[in-house]
Short mmCIF file of C-alpha atoms in Angstrom, two decimals:
data_model
loop_
_atom_site.label_atom_id
_atom_site.label_comp_id
_atom_site.label_asym_id
_atom_site.label_seq_id
_atom_site.Cartn_x
_atom_site.Cartn_y
_atom_site.Cartn_z
CA MET W 1 1.68 -8.10 56.71
CA LYS W 2 -0.81 -10.86 56.85
CA PHE W 3 -0.64 -13.72 59.27
CA LYS W 4 -2.64 -16.98 59.09
CA VAL W 5 -4.00 -17.93 62.40
CA ASN W 6 -5.45 -21.36 62.91
CA HIS W 7 -8.18 -21.45 65.47
CA ASP W 8 -9.75 -24.46 67.08
CA PRO W 9 -13.42 -23.36 67.85
CA ALA W 10 -13.45 -25.98 70.57
CA ASN W 11 -10.86 -24.08 72.43
CA LYS W 12 -12.07 -20.81 73.69
CA ALA W 13 -8.72 -18.95 73.79
CA LEU W 14 -7.03 -17.54 70.71
CA ALA W 15 -3.36 -16.56 70.76
CA ILE W 16 -2.13 -13.76 68.56
CA PRO W 17 1.31 -14.57 67.15
CA ARG W 18 4.10 -12.64 69.08
CA ALA W 19 5.62 -11.79 65.67
CA ALA W 20 2.44 -9.99 64.65
CA LEU W 21 2.45 -8.10 67.88
CA GLN W 22 6.11 -7.17 67.44
CA LEU W 23 5.61 -6.15 63.82
CA SER W 24 2.62 -3.99 64.85
CA GLY W 25 4.41 -2.41 67.73
CA LEU W 26 1.84 -3.67 70.17
CA ALA W 27 4.05 -6.31 71.81
CA GLY W 28 4.74 -3.78 74.77
CA ALA W 29 1.43 -2.20 74.86
CA SER W 30 -0.78 -2.82 78.00
CA ASP W 31 -3.90 -1.07 76.93
CA LEU W 32 -5.35 -2.33 73.60
CA ALA W 33 -8.71 -1.73 72.17
CA LEU W 34 -10.28 -4.76 70.31
CA TYR W 35 -13.07 -3.89 67.76
CA ALA W 36 -15.28 -6.82 66.58
CA ASP W 37 -18.08 -7.19 64.13
CA ASP W 38 -19.49 -9.93 61.96
CA GLY W 39 -16.53 -11.63 60.48
CA CYS W 40 -13.72 -9.27 61.49
CA VAL W 41 -11.56 -8.16 64.43
CA LEU W 42 -9.39 -5.06 64.66
CA LEU W 43 -6.77 -4.66 67.48
CA LEU W 44 -5.39 -1.22 68.08
CA PRO W 45 -3.63 0.73 70.89
CA GLU W 46 -6.28 2.14 73.13
CA ARG W 47 -5.09 5.61 72.06
CA PRO W 48 -3.40 5.33 68.76
CA SER W 49 -0.86 8.16 67.91
CA ALA W 50 -1.43 10.18 64.79
CA GLY W 51 1.16 7.98 62.89
CA GLU W 52 -0.63 4.84 64.10
CA ALA W 53 -3.89 6.21 63.02
CA VAL W 54 -2.74 7.15 59.55
CA LYS W 55 -0.90 3.64 59.09
CA THR W 56 -4.10 1.82 60.15
CA ILE W 57 -6.30 3.75 57.84
CA GLN W 58 -3.73 3.15 55.02
CA MET W 59 -3.78 -0.71 55.86
CA LEU W 60 -7.69 -0.68 55.93
CA VAL W 61 -7.87 1.18 52.54
CA ASP W 62 -5.49 -1.65 51.07
CA ILE W 63 -7.60 -4.37 52.57
CA ASN W 64 -10.79 -2.59 51.53
CA THR W 65 -9.56 -2.22 47.88
CA GLN W 66 -8.78 -6.15 47.78
CA LEU W 67 -12.13 -7.05 49.45
CA ILE W 68 -14.01 -4.85 46.86
CA SER W 69 -12.08 -6.32 43.97
CA ASP W 70 -12.84 -9.93 45.24
CA LEU W 71 -16.41 -9.05 45.82
CA ALA W 72 -16.86 -7.48 42.40
CA ALA W 73 -15.44 -10.55 40.70
CA ALA W 74 -17.51 -12.98 42.72
CA SER W 75 -20.71 -10.91 42.16
CA ARG W 76 -20.11 -10.93 38.35
CA ARG W 77 -19.35 -14.68 38.33
CA THR W 78 -22.56 -15.39 40.14
CA MET W 79 -24.72 -13.28 37.83
CA GLU W 80 -23.07 -15.06 34.77
CA GLU W 81 -23.85 -18.42 36.38
CA ALA W 82 -27.51 -17.12 36.97
CA ASP W 83 -27.69 -16.13 33.25
CA CYS W 84 -26.77 -19.54 32.19
CA GLU W 85 -29.76 -21.12 34.11
CA CYS W 86 -32.01 -19.99 31.12
CA LEU W 87 -29.92 -21.87 28.63
CA SER W 88 -31.76 -24.97 29.30
CA CYS W 89 -35.28 -23.44 28.83
CA GLY W 90 -36.88 -24.37 25.47
CA HIS W 91 -38.08 -20.77 25.05
CA ARG W 92 -34.94 -18.96 25.62
CA THR W 93 -34.66 -17.78 21.94
CA SER W 94 -37.91 -16.11 22.14
CA CYS W 95 -37.90 -15.03 25.80
CA PHE W 96 -37.72 -11.21 26.22
CA GLY W 97 -39.19 -11.00 29.59
CA ILE W 98 -42.33 -9.22 30.43
CA CYS W 99 -42.50 -5.61 31.43
CA ILE W 100 -45.14 -4.60 33.97
CA PRO W 101 -45.59 -0.80 34.29
CA PRO W 102 -44.49 0.45 37.66
CA CYS W 103 -47.70 2.30 38.02
CA GLN W 104 -49.67 -1.00 37.74
CA LEU W 105 -47.28 -2.57 40.32
CA GLU W 106 -47.92 0.33 42.66
CA GLU W 107 -51.80 0.12 42.15
CA ALA W 108 -51.53 -3.54 43.12
CA GLY W 109 -49.55 -2.51 46.24
CA ILE W 110 -46.26 -3.86 45.03
CA ASP W 111 -43.05 -1.82 45.30
CA PRO W 112 -41.72 -1.49 41.66
CA GLU W 113 -38.22 -1.95 42.96
CA SER W 114 -39.02 -5.25 44.65
CA GLU W 115 -38.17 -8.71 43.14
CA LEU W 116 -41.08 -10.43 41.69
CA ALA W 117 -42.18 -14.04 41.97
CA THR W 118 -44.59 -15.66 39.49
CA CYS W 119 -46.65 -18.76 39.58
CA VAL W 120 -49.59 -20.17 37.46
CA GLN W 121 -52.92 -20.89 38.93
CA GLU W 122 -56.04 -21.87 36.97
CA GLY W 123 -54.70 -20.59 33.68
CA ARG W 124 -53.53 -17.28 35.22
CA VAL W 125 -50.01 -15.92 35.84
CA ILE W 126 -49.92 -14.55 39.48
CA VAL W 127 -47.31 -11.85 40.03
CA GLN W 128 -46.32 -11.21 43.76
CA PRO W 129 -43.45 -9.51 45.44
CA MET W 130 -40.83 -11.92 46.79
CA GLU W 131 -40.33 -11.98 50.59
CA LYS W 132 -37.20 -10.19 51.47
CA PRO W 133 -34.53 -12.60 52.29
CA ASP W 134 -31.94 -11.86 55.12
CA ALA W 135 -29.53 -10.84 52.33
CA ASP W 136 -31.90 -8.04 51.29
CA GLN W 137 -32.09 -6.68 54.69
CA LEU W 138 -28.26 -6.50 54.95
CA LEU W 139 -28.06 -4.78 51.54
CA ASP W 140 -30.90 -2.36 52.32
CA GLU W 141 -29.15 -1.23 55.34
CA LEU W 142 -26.13 -0.18 53.47
CA ASP W 143 -25.14 3.48 53.65
CA GLU W 144 -25.92 5.16 50.16
CA ASP W 145 -22.45 6.32 49.83
CA LEU W 146 -21.14 2.70 50.47
CA ARG W 147 -23.64 1.36 48.06
CA SER W 148 -22.48 3.89 45.38
CA MET W 149 -18.86 3.04 46.09
CA LEU W 150 -19.50 -0.61 45.70
CA THR W 151 -21.47 -0.27 42.25
CA ASP W 152 -19.01 2.29 41.03
CA SER W 153 -16.21 -0.37 41.77
CA GLY W 154 -18.06 -3.04 39.65
CA VAL W 155 -19.74 -4.86 42.40
CA LEU W 156 -23.18 -6.20 41.25
CA LEU W 157 -25.47 -6.01 44.30
CA ALA W 158 -27.85 -8.52 42.88
CA GLY W 159 -24.83 -10.91 42.57
CA VAL W 160 -23.89 -10.14 46.17
CA ARG W 161 -27.54 -11.00 47.34
CA ARG W 162 -27.22 -14.29 45.45
CA LEU W 163 -23.85 -14.92 47.22
CA LEU W 164 -25.28 -14.09 50.65
CA GLU W 165 -28.31 -16.48 50.00
CA HIS W 166 -26.00 -19.20 48.77
CA GLU W 167 -23.91 -18.88 52.00
CA GLY W 168 -27.03 -18.98 54.20
CA TYR W 169 -26.45 -15.60 55.43
CA CYS W 170 -28.80 -14.80 58.57
CA HIS W 171 -29.48 -11.12 59.47
CA GLU W 172 -29.19 -10.59 63.20
#
């Protein structure tokens, strides 16, 4: 069950609704373990029983499924919006993009997998690797299995990067 908890950031204390503690079976527990990471908190018995562990894992799977579904939809919407940015360009009907061979990028000291930035100086088009924003650092640190699971689930990592940048994500 999901509870909505209103928190006043000016007030340092946060109360967990008694109904949530009763429903979870934690109302009478004196030893609890609280796990915290960016954007989430998990409260468990200090030493969960096998049944509690299984139920917790199932709840996390359910939440995970919903989060991945929401992230996939948001990443696709973001990429569709990005595609629309080209609609106002006068060259959009003849724009096919330019392919730079990976060997030439490597010869120039540019990672072929990196995003590229271009500018025009004195009649020349300058191609440079983009500085990695904080969003890229977060995505680069993803475990390969997690990255595969997300992409297999329809999450567009380029869309997630755009979402993170739009939110002003700062890597700590």
